[in-house]
Amino acid sequence: MNKSDFAVIILTHGRHDRVYTIDSLRKSGYTGEIYLLCDDEDKQLDLYKEKYKDKVLVFSKKEYAGSFDKMDNFGNKACVVYARNAVWDFAKKLGLKYFIVCDDDYTKYDFRIDKNQCFKSNQIKNMDSVFSAYIDFMDKTDI
């Protein structure tokens, strides 16, 4: 895995002090870049920027409104689909060839099946290798 063209992007809103995914990734052995994608309507945006500095990416929900079908009739913007659309543009701006999108509340990354094909929960300790395996699979299978 070329670390310069890969990153994890965490979608987050209103939880500047509870972005559990960062610690979970680090505990699982991920050593690469992590960015937080926030919208400009988040009341905690300044707190995110204070804590995470230049790793905070900010998009405008207004800019993405109408560019996709939100599939609801509530008329508000309280959903993650805006960020899920914006993440592609930020990955391109960052020059990423590969990226993983996570939500902000992941507390653990586990293998669920052991080498004997038994259901067992074991925490991943080599996340860099796991992500590299995903990338190798995509490259080799032309997926």
PDB file of C-alpha atoms in Angstrom:
ATOM      1  CA  MET A   1       0.000   0.000   0.000  1.00  0.00           C
ATOM      2  CA  ASN A   2       1.344   3.387  -0.975  1.00  0.00           C
ATOM      3  CA  LYS A   3       0.491   5.529   2.030  1.00  0.00           C
ATOM      4  CA  SER A   4       0.609   8.743   0.023  1.00  0.00           C
ATOM      5  CA  ASP A   5      -2.453   7.775  -2.020  1.00  0.00           C
ATOM      6  CA  PHE A   6      -4.502   6.116   0.765  1.00  0.00           C
ATOM      7  CA  ALA A   7      -6.347   7.477   3.792  1.00  0.00           C
ATOM      8  CA  VAL A   8      -9.253   6.832   6.112  1.00  0.00           C
ATOM      9  CA  ILE A   9     -11.981   9.457   6.022  1.00  0.00           C
ATOM     10  CA  ILE A  10     -14.297   9.556   9.031  1.00  0.00           C
ATOM     11  CA  LEU A  11     -17.735  11.090   8.628  1.00  0.00           C
ATOM     12  CA  THR A  12     -18.706  12.933  11.777  1.00  0.00           C
ATOM     13  CA  HIS A  13     -21.173  15.496  13.080  1.00  0.00           C
ATOM     14  CA  GLY A  14     -21.681  16.881  16.580  1.00  0.00           C
ATOM     15  CA  ARG A  15     -19.226  14.560  18.309  1.00  0.00           C
ATOM     16  CA  HIS A  16     -15.893  16.379  18.378  1.00  0.00           C
ATOM     17  CA  ASP A  17     -15.103  14.717  21.711  1.00  0.00           C
ATOM     18  CA  ARG A  18     -16.376  11.248  20.740  1.00  0.00           C
ATOM     19  CA  VAL A  19     -14.686  10.292  17.472  1.00  0.00           C
ATOM     20  CA  TYR A  20     -14.027   6.775  18.738  1.00  0.00           C
ATOM     21  CA  THR A  21     -12.955   5.506  15.336  1.00  0.00           C
ATOM     22  CA  ILE A  22      -9.573   7.256  15.479  1.00  0.00           C
ATOM     23  CA  ASP A  23      -8.454   5.449  18.651  1.00  0.00           C
ATOM     24  CA  SER A  24      -9.910   2.174  17.379  1.00  0.00           C
ATOM     25  CA  LEU A  25      -7.954   2.413  14.144  1.00  0.00           C
ATOM     26  CA  ARG A  26      -4.708   3.215  15.973  1.00  0.00           C
ATOM     27  CA  LYS A  27      -5.242   0.368  18.481  1.00  0.00           C
ATOM     28  CA  SER A  28      -5.747  -1.933  15.503  1.00  0.00           C
ATOM     29  CA  GLY A  29      -2.387  -0.967  14.025  1.00  0.00           C
ATOM     30  CA  TYR A  30      -3.355   1.614  11.413  1.00  0.00           C
ATOM     31  CA  THR A  31      -0.521   4.100  10.929  1.00  0.00           C
ATOM     32  CA  GLY A  32      -1.717   6.136   7.952  1.00  0.00           C
ATOM     33  CA  GLU A  33      -3.573   9.390   7.402  1.00  0.00           C
ATOM     34  CA  ILE A  34      -6.972  10.020   8.967  1.00  0.00           C
ATOM     35  CA  TYR A  35      -9.264  12.870   7.957  1.00  0.00           C
ATOM     36  CA  LEU A  36     -12.549  13.978   9.476  1.00  0.00           C
ATOM     37  CA  LEU A  37     -15.306  15.108   7.129  1.00  0.00           C
ATOM     38  CA  CYS A  38     -17.644  17.652   8.730  1.00  0.00           C
ATOM     39  CA  ASP A  39     -20.393  19.821   7.343  1.00  0.00           C
ATOM     40  CA  ASP A  40     -20.447  23.588   7.687  1.00  0.00           C
ATOM     41  CA  GLU A  41     -23.684  23.452   9.691  1.00  0.00           C
ATOM     42  CA  ASP A  42     -22.106  21.523  12.582  1.00  0.00           C
ATOM     43  CA  LYS A  43     -22.242  23.665  15.724  1.00  0.00           C
ATOM     44  CA  GLN A  44     -19.036  21.981  16.933  1.00  0.00           C
ATOM     45  CA  LEU A  45     -17.020  22.700  13.788  1.00  0.00           C
ATOM     46  CA  ASP A  46     -14.651  25.100  15.578  1.00  0.00           C
ATOM     47  CA  LEU A  47     -14.041  22.474  18.274  1.00  0.00           C
ATOM     48  CA  TYR A  48     -13.198  19.884  15.612  1.00  0.00           C
ATOM     49  CA  LYS A  49     -10.758  22.314  13.976  1.00  0.00           C
ATOM     50  CA  GLU A  50      -9.183  23.165  17.324  1.00  0.00           C
ATOM     51  CA  LYS A  51      -8.644  19.521  18.203  1.00  0.00           C
ATOM     52  CA  TYR A  52      -7.860  17.975  14.796  1.00  0.00           C
ATOM     53  CA  LYS A  53      -6.364  20.981  12.968  1.00  0.00           C
ATOM     54  CA  ASP A  54      -5.765  20.453   9.234  1.00  0.00           C
ATOM     55  CA  LYS A  55      -7.253  16.949   9.305  1.00  0.00           C
ATOM     56  CA  VAL A  56     -10.762  18.462   9.285  1.00  0.00           C
ATOM     57  CA  LEU A  57     -12.385  18.639   5.859  1.00  0.00           C
ATOM     58  CA  VAL A  58     -15.457  20.851   5.598  1.00  0.00           C
ATOM     59  CA  PHE A  59     -18.231  20.687   3.016  1.00  0.00           C
ATOM     60  CA  SER A  60     -21.501  22.539   2.540  1.00  0.00           C
ATOM     61  CA  LYS A  61     -24.720  20.535   2.594  1.00  0.00           C
ATOM     62  CA  LYS A  62     -26.296  23.317   0.539  1.00  0.00           C
ATOM     63  CA  GLU A  63     -23.817  22.662  -2.276  1.00  0.00           C
ATOM     64  CA  TYR A  64     -24.819  18.988  -2.434  1.00  0.00           C
ATOM     65  CA  ALA A  65     -28.569  19.475  -1.952  1.00  0.00           C
ATOM     66  CA  GLY A  66     -30.423  18.497  -5.083  1.00  0.00           C
ATOM     67  CA  SER A  67     -27.508  16.587  -6.605  1.00  0.00           C
ATOM     68  CA  PHE A  68     -28.934  13.249  -5.421  1.00  0.00           C
ATOM     69  CA  ASP A  69     -32.254  11.841  -4.260  1.00  0.00           C
ATOM     70  CA  LYS A  70     -32.322  11.803  -0.464  1.00  0.00           C
ATOM     71  CA  MET A  71     -35.218   9.321  -0.581  1.00  0.00           C
ATOM     72  CA  ASP A  72     -37.257  10.936   2.154  1.00  0.00           C
ATOM     73  CA  ASN A  73     -40.023  13.470   2.556  1.00  0.00           C
ATOM     74  CA  PHE A  74     -39.062  15.087   5.860  1.00  0.00           C
ATOM     75  CA  GLY A  75     -37.481  18.162   4.301  1.00  0.00           C
ATOM     76  CA  ASN A  76     -34.499  18.469   6.629  1.00  0.00           C
ATOM     77  CA  LYS A  77     -30.800  17.829   6.108  1.00  0.00           C
ATOM     78  CA  ALA A  78     -30.226  15.656   9.183  1.00  0.00           C
ATOM     79  CA  CYS A  79     -28.645  12.649   7.491  1.00  0.00           C
ATOM     80  CA  VAL A  80     -25.208  11.375   6.511  1.00  0.00           C
ATOM     81  CA  VAL A  81     -25.976  11.014   2.800  1.00  0.00           C
ATOM     82  CA  TYR A  82     -24.615  14.515   2.113  1.00  0.00           C
ATOM     83  CA  ALA A  83     -21.232  13.520   3.547  1.00  0.00           C
ATOM     84  CA  ARG A  84     -21.312  10.189   1.721  1.00  0.00           C
ATOM     85  CA  ASN A  85     -21.585  12.115  -1.537  1.00  0.00           C
ATOM     86  CA  ALA A  86     -19.049  14.815  -0.593  1.00  0.00           C
ATOM     87  CA  VAL A  87     -16.385  12.290   0.444  1.00  0.00           C
ATOM     88  CA  TRP A  88     -15.664  11.426  -3.197  1.00  0.00           C
ATOM     89  CA  ASP A  89     -14.822  15.023  -4.050  1.00  0.00           C
ATOM     90  CA  PHE A  90     -12.502  15.343  -1.055  1.00  0.00           C
ATOM     91  CA  ALA A  91     -10.716  12.094  -1.862  1.00  0.00           C
ATOM     92  CA  LYS A  92     -10.052  13.440  -5.339  1.00  0.00           C
ATOM     93  CA  LYS A  93      -8.835  16.807  -3.986  1.00  0.00           C
ATOM     94  CA  LEU A  94      -6.476  14.995  -1.617  1.00  0.00           C
ATOM     95  CA  GLY A  95      -5.064  12.941  -4.478  1.00  0.00           C
ATOM     96  CA  LEU A  96      -6.214   9.664  -2.992  1.00  0.00           C
ATOM     97  CA  LYS A  97      -6.361   6.629  -5.241  1.00  0.00           C
ATOM     98  CA  TYR A  98      -7.860   4.563  -2.419  1.00  0.00           C
ATOM     99  CA  PHE A  99      -9.774   5.486   0.710  1.00  0.00           C
ATOM    100  CA  ILE A 100     -11.879   3.896   3.401  1.00  0.00           C
ATOM    101  CA  VAL A 101     -14.953   5.688   4.732  1.00  0.00           C
ATOM    102  CA  CYS A 102     -15.870   5.135   8.379  1.00  0.00           C
ATOM    103  CA  ASP A 103     -18.437   6.570  10.717  1.00  0.00           C
ATOM    104  CA  ASP A 104     -17.212   8.194  13.935  1.00  0.00           C
ATOM    105  CA  ASP A 105     -18.472   5.587  16.408  1.00  0.00           C
ATOM    106  CA  TYR A 106     -16.476   2.445  15.583  1.00  0.00           C
ATOM    107  CA  THR A 107     -15.028   1.106  18.820  1.00  0.00           C
ATOM    108  CA  LYS A 108     -13.256  -2.038  17.637  1.00  0.00           C
ATOM    109  CA  TYR A 109     -12.089  -3.805  14.491  1.00  0.00           C
ATOM    110  CA  ASP A 110     -12.280  -7.591  14.715  1.00  0.00           C
ATOM    111  CA  PHE A 111     -11.715 -10.707  12.692  1.00  0.00           C
ATOM    112  CA  ARG A 112     -14.886 -12.753  13.121  1.00  0.00           C
ATOM    113  CA  ILE A 113     -13.807 -16.108  11.725  1.00  0.00           C
ATOM    114  CA  ASP A 114     -10.598 -17.756  12.908  1.00  0.00           C
ATOM    115  CA  LYS A 115      -8.197 -19.902  10.874  1.00  0.00           C
ATOM    116  CA  ASN A 116     -10.295 -22.994  11.738  1.00  0.00           C
ATOM    117  CA  GLN A 117     -13.445 -21.397  10.273  1.00  0.00           C
ATOM    118  CA  CYS A 118     -14.957 -20.967  13.739  1.00  0.00           C
ATOM    119  CA  PHE A 119     -16.852 -17.873  14.799  1.00  0.00           C
ATOM    120  CA  LYS A 120     -14.625 -15.994  17.180  1.00  0.00           C
ATOM    121  CA  SER A 121     -13.962 -12.331  17.831  1.00  0.00           C
ATOM    122  CA  ASN A 122     -10.291 -11.340  17.717  1.00  0.00           C
ATOM    123  CA  GLN A 123      -9.164  -7.730  17.568  1.00  0.00           C
ATOM    124  CA  ILE A 124      -7.204  -6.804  14.473  1.00  0.00           C
ATOM    125  CA  LYS A 125      -3.673  -5.716  15.359  1.00  0.00           C
ATOM    126  CA  ASN A 126      -2.334  -5.195  11.827  1.00  0.00           C
ATOM    127  CA  MET A 127      -4.861  -2.897  10.152  1.00  0.00           C
ATOM    128  CA  ASP A 128      -2.262  -1.583   7.694  1.00  0.00           C
ATOM    129  CA  SER A 129      -1.940  -5.137   6.367  1.00  0.00           C
ATOM    130  CA  VAL A 130      -5.720  -5.555   6.210  1.00  0.00           C
ATOM    131  CA  PHE A 131      -6.133  -2.371   4.196  1.00  0.00           C
ATOM    132  CA  SER A 132      -3.214  -3.403   1.966  1.00  0.00           C
ATOM    133  CA  ALA A 133      -4.930  -6.745   1.317  1.00  0.00           C
ATOM    134  CA  TYR A 134      -8.122  -4.932   0.268  1.00  0.00           C
ATOM    135  CA  ILE A 135      -6.162  -2.742  -2.116  1.00  0.00           C
ATOM    136  CA  ASP A 136      -4.230  -5.694  -3.540  1.00  0.00           C
ATOM    137  CA  PHE A 137      -7.532  -7.510  -4.110  1.00  0.00           C
ATOM    138  CA  MET A 138      -8.998  -4.523  -5.934  1.00  0.00           C
ATOM    139  CA  ASP A 139      -5.903  -4.142  -8.094  1.00  0.00           C
ATOM    140  CA  LYS A 140      -5.495  -7.828  -8.937  1.00  0.00           C
ATOM    141  CA  THR A 141      -9.152  -8.482  -9.672  1.00  0.00           C
ATOM    142  CA  ASP A 142      -9.764  -5.208 -11.506  1.00  0.00           C
ATOM    143  CA  ILE A 143     -12.867  -4.737  -9.342  1.00  0.00           C
TER     144      ILE A 143
END
